[in-house]
Coordinates of N, CA and C and ligand atoms in Angstrom, one line a residue:
X298 N 1.3 -0.7 0.2 CA -0.2 0.0 0.6 C 1.2 1.0 0.5
X299 N 0.2 2.5 -1.0 CA 0.9 3.9 -0.7 C 0.0 4.3 0.0
X300 N 0.3 5.2 1.0 CA -0.4 5.8 2.3 C 0.2 7.2 2.0
X301 N -0.7 8.3 2.2 CA 0.1 9.5 2.8 C -1.0 9.6 4.2
X302 N -0.1 10.2 4.8 CA -0.9 10.4 6.3 C -0.9 12.2 6.4
X303 N -2.2 12.8 6.9 CA -1.8 14.4 6.6 C -2.9 14.7 8.1
X304 N -2.8 15.8 8.9 CA -3.9 16.2 10.2 C -2.7 17.2 10.3
X305 N -3.1 18.1 11.4 CA -2.0 19.3 12.1 C -0.9 18.7 12.5
X306 N 0.4 19.8 12.8 CA 1.3 18.9 14.3 C 0.6 18.7 15.8
X307 N 1.3 17.6 16.2 CA 0.8 16.7 17.1 C -0.9 15.9 17.0
X308 N -1.4 16.1 15.9 CA -2.4 15.0 15.3 C -1.8 13.7 16.3
X309 N -0.9 13.0 15.4 CA -0.5 12.1 16.4 C -0.4 11.5 15.1
X310 N 0.4 11.4 14.1 CA 0.8 11.3 12.8 C 1.9 10.4 13.1
X311 N 3.0 10.7 13.5 CA 3.8 9.8 13.8 C 3.4 8.5 14.8
X312 N 3.0 9.0 15.6 CA 2.4 7.6 16.9 C 1.7 7.0 15.6
X313 N 0.2 7.0 15.4 CA -0.4 6.3 14.3 C 0.4 5.4 13.2
X314 N 1.6 6.6 12.7 CA 3.0 5.9 12.0 C 3.8 4.3 12.1
X315 N 4.0 4.8 13.1 CA 4.6 3.3 13.8 C 4.0 2.4 13.7
X316 N 2.1 2.3 14.5 CA 1.8 1.1 14.5 C 1.4 1.0 13.2
X317 N 0.8 1.8 11.6 CA 0.6 1.5 10.5 C 1.9 0.9 9.8
X318 N 2.9 1.2 9.8 CA 4.0 0.8 9.2 C 4.1 -0.9 9.8
X319 N 4.1 -0.6 11.0 CA 3.8 -3.2 11.3 C 3.5 -3.6 11.3
X320 N 2.0 -2.8 11.1 CA 0.8 -3.5 10.9 C 0.6 -4.0 9.7
X321 N 1.3 -3.1 8.7 CA 0.8 -3.1 7.0 C 2.0 -3.5 6.0
X322 N 3.1 -3.6 7.3 CA 5.2 -4.2 6.9 C 5.3 -3.4 5.9
X323 N 5.4 -1.8 6.1 CA 5.8 -1.0 5.0 C 6.5 -0.1 5.7
X324 N 7.5 0.8 5.0 CA 8.6 1.9 5.9 C 7.4 3.2 6.4
X325 N 7.9 3.5 7.5 CA 7.5 4.7 7.4 C 8.4 6.1 7.3
X326 N 8.1 6.9 6.4 CA 8.9 7.9 5.9 C 8.0 9.1 6.6
X327 N 9.2 9.7 7.4 CA 8.7 10.5 8.2 C 9.7 11.8 7.6
X328 N 9.2 13.3 6.8 CA 10.1 14.4 6.1 C 11.0 14.9 7.4
X329 N 9.7 15.3 8.4 CA 10.4 16.0 9.4 C 11.5 14.6 10.1
X330 N 11.0 13.7 10.7 CA 12.3 13.0 10.7 C 13.3 13.0 10.4
X331 N 13.7 12.5 8.9 CA 14.8 12.6 8.6 C 15.3 13.9 8.3
X332 N 14.3 15.7 8.6 CA 15.0 16.8 8.7 C 16.5 16.5 10.3
X333 N 15.8 16.0 11.0 CA 15.4 15.9 12.6 C 17.3 15.2 12.5
X334 N 17.2 14.1 11.5 CA 18.6 13.2 11.7 C 19.7 13.9 10.9
X335 N 19.1 15.0 9.6 CA 20.5 15.4 8.9 C 21.0 16.3 10.1
X336 N 20.0 17.5 11.5 CA 20.3 17.9 12.3 C 21.8 17.5 13.4
X337 N 20.9 16.5 13.7 CA 21.2 15.9 14.9 C 23.2 15.1 14.1
X338 N 23.1 15.3 12.7 CA 24.2 14.6 12.2 C 25.1 16.2 11.3
X339 N 24.3 16.9 11.7 CA 25.1 17.9 11.7 C 25.1 18.0 10.0
X340 N 24.6 17.8 9.5 CA 24.6 17.9 7.8 C 24.9 19.6 7.1
X341 N 24.8 20.1 6.0 CA 24.3 20.4 5.6 C 23.0 21.0 5.5
X342 N 22.7 20.1 4.7 CA 20.6 19.9 4.6 C 20.4 20.3 6.0
X343 N 20.8 19.4 7.4 CA 20.3 19.9 8.2 C 20.3 21.2 9.1
X344 N 21.7 22.3 8.4 CA 21.5 23.2 9.1 C 20.5 24.3 8.4
X345 N 20.1 24.1 7.2 CA 20.0 24.4 6.4 C 18.4 24.8 6.9
X346 N 17.6 23.1 7.0 CA 15.8 23.2 7.1 C 16.0 23.2 9.0
X347 N 16.7 23.3 9.6 CA 16.8 23.9 11.5 C 16.2 25.2 11.3
X348 N 16.6 26.0 10.0 CA 16.7 27.6 10.5 C 14.9 27.9 10.0
X349 N 14.1 26.8 9.3 CA 12.7 27.3 9.0 C 12.3 26.2 9.9
X350 N 12.8 25.1 10.5 CA 11.5 24.1 11.3 C 11.1 25.4 12.6
X351 N 12.7 26.0 13.0 CA 12.8 26.4 14.4 C 11.3 28.0 14.1
X352 N 11.4 28.2 13.0 CA 10.3 28.8 12.8 C 9.1 28.9 12.1
X353 N 9.3 27.4 12.3 CA 7.8 27.2 11.7 C 6.9 26.6 10.7
X354 N 8.4 27.2 10.0 CA 7.7 27.3 8.2 C 8.4 26.1 8.1
X355 N 8.1 25.9 6.4 CA 8.1 25.0 5.9 C 9.9 24.8 5.4
X356 N 10.0 23.8 5.2 CA 11.3 23.9 4.4 C 11.6 23.9 2.6
X357 N 12.2 25.1 2.4 CA 11.9 24.9 1.0 C 11.7 23.9 0.2
X358 N 11.1 23.3 -1.0 CA 10.4 22.5 -2.0 C 11.5 22.2 -2.3
X359 N 12.7 22.5 -2.7 CA 13.8 22.2 -3.7 C 14.4 21.2 -3.6
X360 N 14.7 21.3 -1.5 CA 15.1 20.6 -1.3 C 14.8 19.3 -0.3
X361 N 13.4 19.8 0.0 CA 12.4 18.8 0.5 C 12.1 17.0 -0.5
X362 N 11.7 17.7 -2.1 CA 11.8 16.8 -3.1 C 11.8 16.0 -2.9
X363 N 14.0 16.7 -3.4 CA 14.4 15.8 -3.4 C 15.2 14.2 -2.4
X364 N 14.7 15.1 -1.1 CA 15.1 14.1 -0.4 C 14.3 13.0 0.1
X365 N 12.6 13.6 -0.5 CA 11.8 12.7 0.1 C 11.9 11.3 -0.8
X366 N 12.4 11.8 -2.4 CA 12.6 10.7 -3.5 C 13.7 10.3 -3.0
X367 N 14.2 10.5 -3.1 CA 15.7 9.7 -2.4 C 15.2 8.5 -1.2
X368 N 14.6 8.9 -0.6 CA 13.6 7.9 0.6 C 13.1 6.8 -0.4
X369 N 12.2 7.5 -1.1 CA 11.1 6.2 -1.6 C 11.6 5.7 -2.1
X370 N 12.6 6.0 -3.0 CA 13.6 5.1 -4.4 C 14.6 3.8 -3.1
X371 N 14.7 3.9 -2.0 CA 15.9 3.0 -1.4 C 14.6 2.1 -1.4
X372 N 15.5 0.5 -1.9 CA 14.6 -1.0 -1.4 C 13.4 -1.2 -0.8
X373 N 14.1 -0.8 0.6 CA 12.5 -1.6 1.5 C 11.4 -0.7 0.7
X374 N 11.0 0.1 0.2 CA 9.7 0.9 0.1 C 9.7 0.5 -1.7
X375 N 9.7 -0.3 -2.5 CA 9.5 -0.9 -3.2 C 8.0 -1.5 -3.2
X376 N 7.6 -2.2 -2.5 CA 6.2 -2.3 -2.4 C 5.5 -1.8 -1.8
X377 N 5.6 -0.6 -0.9 CA 4.7 0.4 -0.5 C 5.5 1.4 0.4
X378 N 4.7 2.5 0.8 CA 5.5 2.9 1.9 C 4.0 4.2 2.3
X379 N 4.0 4.5 3.7 CA 3.9 5.5 4.4 C 3.8 6.9 4.9
X380 N 3.7 7.3 3.6 CA 4.3 9.2 4.6 C 3.9 9.6 5.3
X381 N 4.5 10.8 6.5 CA 4.0 11.3 7.0 C 4.4 12.4 7.4
X382 N 4.0 13.3 6.7 CA 4.5 14.6 6.7 C 5.0 15.2 5.3
X383 N 4.4 14.6 4.3 CA 5.0 14.7 2.9 C 3.8 14.0 2.3
X384 N 3.3 14.8 1.2 CA 4.0 16.5 0.5 C 2.9 17.2 1.9
X385 N 3.4 18.4 2.2 CA 2.8 19.6 2.6 C 1.8 20.4 1.8
X386 N 2.1 20.5 0.4 CA 1.9 21.8 -0.1 C 1.5 21.1 -1.5
X387 N 0.8 21.7 -2.2 CA 0.0 21.8 -3.6 C 1.5 20.9 -4.5
X388 N 2.5 21.9 -4.7 CA 3.2 21.4 -5.1 C 4.2 20.1 -4.7
X389 N 4.5 20.3 -3.4 CA 4.7 18.9 -3.8 C 4.1 17.4 -3.5
X390 N 2.7 17.7 -3.7 CA 1.5 17.0 -4.5 C 2.0 16.6 -5.8
X391 N 2.0 17.6 -6.1 CA 2.0 17.4 -8.0 C 3.5 16.5 -7.9
X392 N 4.5 16.7 -7.3 CA 6.2 16.8 -7.4 C 5.6 14.7 -6.9
X393 N 4.7 14.5 -6.3 CA 4.7 13.0 -5.5 C 4.0 12.3 -7.1
X394 N 2.9 13.1 -7.7 CA 2.0 12.4 -8.7 C 3.2 11.6 -9.6
X395 N 4.4 13.3 -10.2 CA 5.3 12.6 -11.1 C 5.8 11.4 -11.0
X396 N 6.5 11.8 -9.4 CA 7.0 10.6 -9.3 C 6.8 8.8 -8.8
X397 N 5.3 9.1 -8.7 CA 4.5 7.9 -9.1 C 4.5 7.5 -10.3
X398 N 4.1 8.1 -10.8 CA 3.5 8.2 -12.6 C 4.6 7.4 -13.4
X399 N 5.9 7.9 -13.1 CA 7.5 7.8 -13.6 C 7.7 6.6 -13.4
X400 N 6.9 5.8 -12.0 CA 7.4 3.9 -11.8 C 6.1 3.4 -12.3
X401 N 4.9 4.3 -12.9 CA 3.7 3.5 -13.1 C 2.7 2.6 -11.6
X402 N 3.1 4.2 -10.2 CA 2.8 3.8 -9.7 C 1.6 4.5 -9.2
X403 N 0.4 4.0 -8.2 CA -0.6 4.9 -8.0 C -0.8 5.1 -6.3
X404 N -1.5 6.2 -5.3 CA -1.6 5.7 -4.3 C -2.9 5.1 -3.9
X405 N -2.4 4.6 -2.4 CA -3.7 3.7 -2.3 C -4.8 4.9 -1.0
X406 N -4.4 5.7 -1.1 CA -5.2 6.3 0.0 C -4.4 7.5 1.4
X407 N -5.1 8.7 0.9 CA -5.0 9.6 2.2 C -5.9 9.5 3.2
X408 N -5.1 9.6 4.6 CA -5.8 9.6 6.0 C -5.7 11.0 6.6
X409 N -6.7 11.3 6.4 CA -7.3 12.5 7.0 C -7.1 12.4 8.5
X410 N -6.0 12.7 9.3 CA -6.5 12.9 10.6 C -6.7 14.2 11.5
X411 N -8.0 14.1 12.1 CA -8.4 15.1 12.6 C -9.0 15.8 13.7
X412 N -8.3 16.4 14.3 CA -8.3 16.5 16.2 C -8.6 18.2 16.1
X413 N -9.4 18.2 17.2 CA -9.6 19.9 17.4 C -8.1 20.8 18.1
X414 N -8.1 22.1 17.5 CA -7.2 22.6 18.1 C -6.4 22.6 19.9
X415 N -7.5 22.7 20.7 CA -7.1 21.9 21.8 C -6.3 21.2 22.3
X416 N -7.1 20.4 21.5 CA -6.2 18.9 21.9 C -4.5 18.6 21.2
X417 N -4.7 19.3 19.9 CA -3.8 19.1 19.4 C -2.4 20.0 20.4
X418 N -3.1 20.9 20.8 CA -2.0 21.7 21.5 C -1.8 21.1 22.7
X419 N -2.6 19.9 23.4 CA -2.3 19.4 24.6 C -0.8 18.5 24.6
X420 N -1.3 17.7 23.5 CA -0.4 17.1 22.5 C 0.7 17.7 22.4
X421 N 1.3 18.2 22.1 CA 2.6 18.8 21.8 C 3.1 19.6 22.2
X422 N 2.4 20.4 24.2 CA 3.0 20.6 25.3 C 4.0 19.8 26.1
X423 N 2.7 18.5 25.7 CA 3.5 17.6 26.7 C 4.3 16.5 26.1
X424 N 4.8 16.6 25.1 CA 4.9 15.5 23.8 C 6.8 15.6 24.0
X425 N 7.7 14.3 24.0 CA 8.8 14.4 24.3 C 9.6 13.4 23.3
X426 N 10.8 14.1 22.3 CA 10.8 12.6 21.4 C 12.0 12.4 22.4
X427 N 12.5 11.2 21.4 CA 14.4 10.7 22.0 C 15.0 11.8 21.1
X428 N 16.3 11.8 21.7 CA 17.8 12.7 21.0 C 18.4 11.6 19.9
X429 N 17.5 10.2 19.9 CA 18.4 9.5 19.3 C 18.3 9.3 18.1
X430 N 16.6 9.5 18.4 CA 15.5 8.8 16.8 C 14.4 9.2 17.4
X431 N 14.2 10.3 16.6 CA 13.1 11.4 16.3 C 12.0 10.5 16.3
X432 N 11.7 9.3 16.1 CA 10.7 8.6 15.4 C 10.0 7.9 17.1
X433 N 10.9 8.4 18.2 CA 10.3 7.3 19.5 C 10.1 8.7 20.3
X434 N 8.2 8.5 20.2 CA 7.5 9.5 20.8 C 6.7 9.0 22.0
X435 N 6.6 9.9 23.2 CA 6.2 10.2 24.1 C 5.9 10.9 24.6
X436 N 4.7 10.9 25.9 CA 3.7 12.1 26.5 C 3.8 12.1 27.8
X437 N 4.2 13.4 28.2 CA 4.5 13.6 29.8 C 3.4 12.6 30.7
X438 N 2.0 12.8 30.1 CA 0.6 12.5 30.8 C 0.1 11.0 29.6
X439 N -0.2 10.9 28.4 CA -0.4 10.7 27.9 C 0.1 8.9 27.3
X440 N 1.1 9.1 27.5 CA 2.2 8.1 27.1 C 3.6 8.4 27.6
X441 N 3.4 7.8 29.1 CA 4.7 8.5 29.7 C 5.9 6.8 29.5
X442 N 6.9 7.5 29.6 CA 8.2 6.3 29.5 C 8.5 5.5 30.5
X443 N 8.8 4.6 30.9 CA 8.7 3.5 32.1 C 9.7 4.8 33.1
X444 N 10.9 5.0 32.7 CA 11.9 5.7 33.3 C 11.3 7.3 32.7
X445 N 11.2 8.7 34.2 CA 11.5 9.8 33.3 C 12.4 10.2 32.7
X446 N 12.5 10.7 31.3 CA 13.5 11.3 30.7 C 14.0 10.5 29.7
X447 N 13.4 9.2 30.0 CA 14.6 8.4 29.6 C 13.6 7.3 28.4
X448 N 14.1 7.1 27.2 CA 13.9 6.4 25.9 C 13.3 5.0 26.4
X449 N 12.4 4.4 26.2 CA 11.9 3.2 26.5 C 12.6 2.1 25.4
X450 N 12.5 3.0 24.1 CA 12.9 1.6 23.0 C 14.5 1.8 22.9
X451 N 15.6 3.0 23.0 CA 17.4 2.3 23.2 C 17.6 3.6 24.4
X452 N 16.7 3.8 25.4 CA 17.4 4.4 26.6 C 18.3 5.7 26.2
X453 N 17.8 6.5 24.7 CA 18.4 7.9 24.6 C 17.6 8.7 25.8
X454 N 17.7 10.0 25.7 CA 17.6 11.0 26.7 C 16.4 11.5 25.9
X455 N 15.3 11.8 26.5 CA 14.2 12.3 26.4 C 13.9 13.8 26.1
X456 N 13.6 14.5 25.1 CA 13.4 15.8 25.4 C 12.5 16.9 24.3
X457 N 12.3 17.9 24.6 CA 11.4 18.6 23.8 C 11.8 19.4 22.9
X458 N 11.2 18.9 21.8 CA 11.7 20.3 20.0 C 11.6 21.0 20.8
X459 N 12.8 21.8 19.7 CA 12.9 23.0 19.9 C 11.4 23.9 18.9
X460 N 10.7 23.2 18.3 CA 9.5 23.6 17.4 C 8.4 23.5 18.2
X461 N 9.2 23.4 19.4 CA 7.3 22.8 20.6 C 6.6 23.8 21.2
X462 N 7.9 25.1 20.8 CA 6.9 26.2 21.4 C 5.9 26.7 21.6
X463 N 5.4 27.2 22.5 CA 3.8 27.7 22.0 C 3.7 28.8 20.9
X464 N 4.9 29.7 20.4 CA 4.6 30.4 19.3 C 5.3 30.0 18.2
X465 N 5.9 29.2 18.3 CA 6.5 28.4 16.7 C 5.0 27.5 16.2
X466 N 4.6 26.8 17.8 CA 3.2 25.6 17.0 C 1.8 26.7 16.6
X467 N 2.1 28.3 17.3 CA 1.1 28.8 16.9 C 1.3 29.2 15.1
X468 N 2.2 29.6 14.4 CA 2.7 29.9 13.2 C 2.5 28.3 12.1
X469 N 3.5 26.9 13.1 CA 2.8 26.0 12.5 C 1.2 25.5 12.2
X470 N 0.5 26.0 13.0 CA -1.1 25.2 12.8 C -0.8 26.5 11.6
X471 N -0.7 27.9 12.0 CA -1.3 28.8 10.3 C -0.7 28.3 9.3
X472 N 0.4 27.8 9.1 CA 1.3 26.8 7.6 C 0.4 25.6 7.4
X473 N -0.1 25.0 8.7 CA -0.8 23.7 8.1 C -1.9 24.2 7.7
X474 N -2.8 25.4 8.5 CA -4.5 25.9 7.6 C -3.9 26.1 5.8
X475 N -2.8 27.2 5.8 CA -2.7 28.0 5.1 C -1.9 27.0 3.4
X476 N -1.3 25.7 3.9 CA -0.7 25.6 2.5 C -0.6 23.7 2.8
X477 N -1.0 22.9 3.5 CA -0.7 21.8 3.1 C -2.6 21.1 3.5
X478 N -3.3 21.9 4.3 CA -4.7 21.4 4.0 C -5.1 21.7 2.8
X479 N -4.8 22.3 1.1 CA -5.2 22.5 0.4 C -5.2 20.8 -0.4
X480 N -4.0 20.6 0.5 CA -4.3 19.4 -0.5 C -4.9 17.9 -0.2
X481 N -6.0 18.3 0.8 CA -6.8 17.5 1.4 C -7.7 17.8 -0.3
X482 N -8.3 18.7 -0.2 CA -8.8 18.9 -1.4 C -8.4 18.6 -2.9
X483 N -7.5 19.1 -3.0 CA -6.7 17.8 -4.1 C -7.0 16.3 -4.3
X484 N -6.5 16.2 -3.4 CA -7.5 14.7 -3.1 C -8.4 14.6 -3.4
X485 N -9.4 14.7 -2.3 CA -10.5 14.2 -2.5 C -11.2 14.3 -3.8
X486 N -10.5 15.2 -4.7 CA -11.3 15.2 -6.3 C -11.0 14.0 -6.8
X487 N -9.8 13.5 -6.1 CA -9.8 12.4 -6.5 C -9.9 10.8 -5.7
X488 N -10.8 10.8 -4.7 CA -11.5 9.9 -4.5 C -10.5 9.5 -3.0
X489 N -9.4 9.9 -2.7 CA -9.0 8.8 -2.0 C -8.9 9.2 -0.9
X490 N -9.4 10.2 -0.2 CA -9.6 10.9 1.1 C -10.3 10.3 2.1
X491 N -9.3 9.2 3.5 CA -11.0 8.7 4.1 C -9.9 9.5 5.2
X492 N -10.9 10.2 5.8 CA -10.9 11.2 7.5 C -11.4 10.3 8.5
X493 N -10.0 10.5 9.0 CA -11.0 9.4 10.8 C -10.5 10.6 11.9
X494 N -11.0 10.4 13.1 CA -11.3 11.1 13.7 C -10.2 10.6 14.7
X495 N -9.3 11.9 15.3 CA -7.6 11.0 15.5 C -8.3 11.3 17.5
X496 N -9.2 11.3 17.5 CA -9.8 11.5 19.2 C -9.7 10.8 20.0
X497 N -9.0 10.3 21.1 CA -9.8 9.3 21.7 C -8.2 8.5 22.2
X498 N -7.7 7.4 22.6 CA -6.8 6.6 23.0 C -5.7 6.1 21.5
X499 N -4.7 6.4 22.0 CA -3.2 6.2 20.7 C -4.4 4.4 19.9
X500 N -4.6 3.6 21.4 CA -5.0 2.1 20.6 C -6.4 2.5 20.2
X501 N -7.5 2.8 20.4 CA -8.8 3.5 20.0 C -8.4 3.8 18.0
X502 N -7.6 5.2 18.1 CA -7.6 5.6 16.8 C -6.5 4.8 15.9
X503 N -5.9 3.4 16.6 CA -5.8 2.5 15.7 C -6.7 1.7 14.8
X504 N -7.2 1.7 15.9 CA -8.3 0.2 15.7 C -8.8 1.2 14.4
X505 N -9.7 2.0 14.7 CA -10.6 3.0 13.5 C -9.5 3.2 12.3
X506 N -8.2 3.7 12.1 CA -7.6 3.9 11.0 C -7.1 2.2 9.7
X507 N -7.6 1.4 10.7 CA -6.8 0.2 10.6 C -8.7 0.4 9.7
X508 N -10.0 0.3 10.5 CA -10.7 -0.3 10.0 C -11.2 0.2 8.1
X509 N -10.7 2.1 8.5 CA -11.1 3.0 7.8 C -10.3 2.5 5.8
X510 N -9.1 1.9 6.4 CA -8.2 1.2 5.4 C -8.3 0.4 4.7
X511 N -9.4 -0.6 5.1 CA -10.0 -2.0 5.0 C -10.7 -1.7 3.4
X512 N -11.0 -2.4 2.6 CA -11.0 -2.3 1.1 C -12.5 -2.7 1.4
X513 N -13.4 -1.7 0.5 CA -14.9 -1.7 0.7 C -15.3 -3.4 0.0
X514 N -16.4 -3.1 -0.1 CA -17.2 -4.2 -0.6 C -16.8 -5.0 -2.3
X515 N -16.4 -3.7 -3.2 CA -16.4 -3.9 -4.3 C -14.9 -3.5 -4.2
X516 N -13.8 -4.2 -3.3 CA -12.4 -3.6 -3.3 C -11.8 -2.9 -3.5
X517 N -12.0 -1.6 -3.2 CA -11.9 -0.4 -3.2 C -11.3 0.1 -2.1
Ligands
AP5_129 P1 6.9 17.4 11.3 O1 7.9 16.3 12.3 O2 6.3 16.0 10.4 O3 6.1 17.9 12.6 P2 4.1 18.6 12.3 O4 3.3 18.2 11.0 O5 3.8 19.4 12.8 O6 3.4 17.4 12.9 P3 4.2 16.5 14.4 O7 5.5 15.5 14.9 O8 4.4 18.0 15.1 O9 2.9 15.6 15.4 P4 2.7 14.4 14.8 O10 0.9 14.4 14.2 O11 3.4 13.1 14.5 O12 2.0 14.2 16.5 P5 2.9 12.7 17.0 O13 2.3 11.4 17.1 O14 4.3 13.7 17.7 O15 7.5 18.7 10.6 C1 8.3 19.3 11.5 C2 8.8 20.5 10.8 O16 9.9 20.2 9.8 C3 8.3 20.8 10.0 O17 7.3 22.1 10.5 C4 8.5 21.6 8.6 O18 9.6 23.6 9.2 C5 9.9 20.7 8.6 N1 9.0 19.3 7.3 C6 8.5 18.5 7.4 N2 8.0 17.7 6.5 C7 8.2 18.8 5.5 C8 7.6 18.8 4.3 N3 7.5 17.9 3.6 N4 8.2 20.4 3.3 C9 8.4 20.9 4.4 N5 8.9 21.3 5.5 C10 8.8 20.2 6.4 O19 2.1 12.9 19.0 C11 1.9 14.1 19.3 C12 1.9 14.2 21.1 O20 0.5 13.4 21.1 C13 3.0 12.7 21.5 O21 3.7 13.3 22.5 C14 2.1 11.6 21.8 O22 2.7 11.0 22.8 C15 0.8 12.0 21.9 N6 -0.4 11.3 21.1 C16 -0.7 10.6 19.7 N7 -1.4 9.7 19.9 C17 -2.6 10.4 20.7 C18 -3.7 10.2 21.5 N8 -4.5 9.6 20.5 N9 -3.9 10.5 22.6 C19 -3.2 11.1 23.7 N10 -1.8 11.5 23.2 C20 -1.2 11.4 21.7

């Protein structure tokens, strides 16, 4: 399956992606995690990306599209992938279409996670991620690590993302509404969007998402 996950910052895309990727045996490709890995390795791409991320803006398409394409061309993505955070505007969606068409591939679904703003703000305020691998995500109330400040998966130090400050989150939400939400209509026009309420426990949301992704009686 080739799936795109969409939803506001803090909706739980990364959290759900980890479960879905495992259940569906496809890689979880997060452009945010790829940028954060570049930042911790202090690459040129990481330095460039950080300045945009810390301000809550999108990293320019010129670098983002190439990075996403390189990752999607890795052998583990040959039979499908779960894209988290890409595409994030209409020009990235068009670039993804071109990539897929050139390989005679198509998307199966665009999963739109809906969460009210107040909930998103609570989720982001309490989020802690692992310094060694930013896909290891916890929450001080909703998803506590066994030992405070320590990642259950790899023992890395947990910290609050630089772009999770109140001011930057406000900006990220604005950017989501103005630049990312239009891709939902772009994909709705092609009948690909599946909207799921992401309110409830992580497990409840995973159940709803798996249900929503099941083929209907026509096999669609
Ligand atoms: P990115 O890392 O993609 O951030 P985002 O889209 O803003 O999403 P988040 O990671 O904030 O949230 P999430 O929905 O994954 O929530 P999570 O599962 O962690 O991008 C960061 C930046 O990189 C962008 O601002 C941009 O600058 C740049 N960038 C990335 N991709 C780009 C692109 N394509 N083009 C240009 N720039 C790009 O959950 C949040 C918290 O809630 C966690 O603590 C979790 O434990 C908790 N939680 C999750 N589910 C539940 C639940 N059901 N109940 C209670 N708590 C829950």
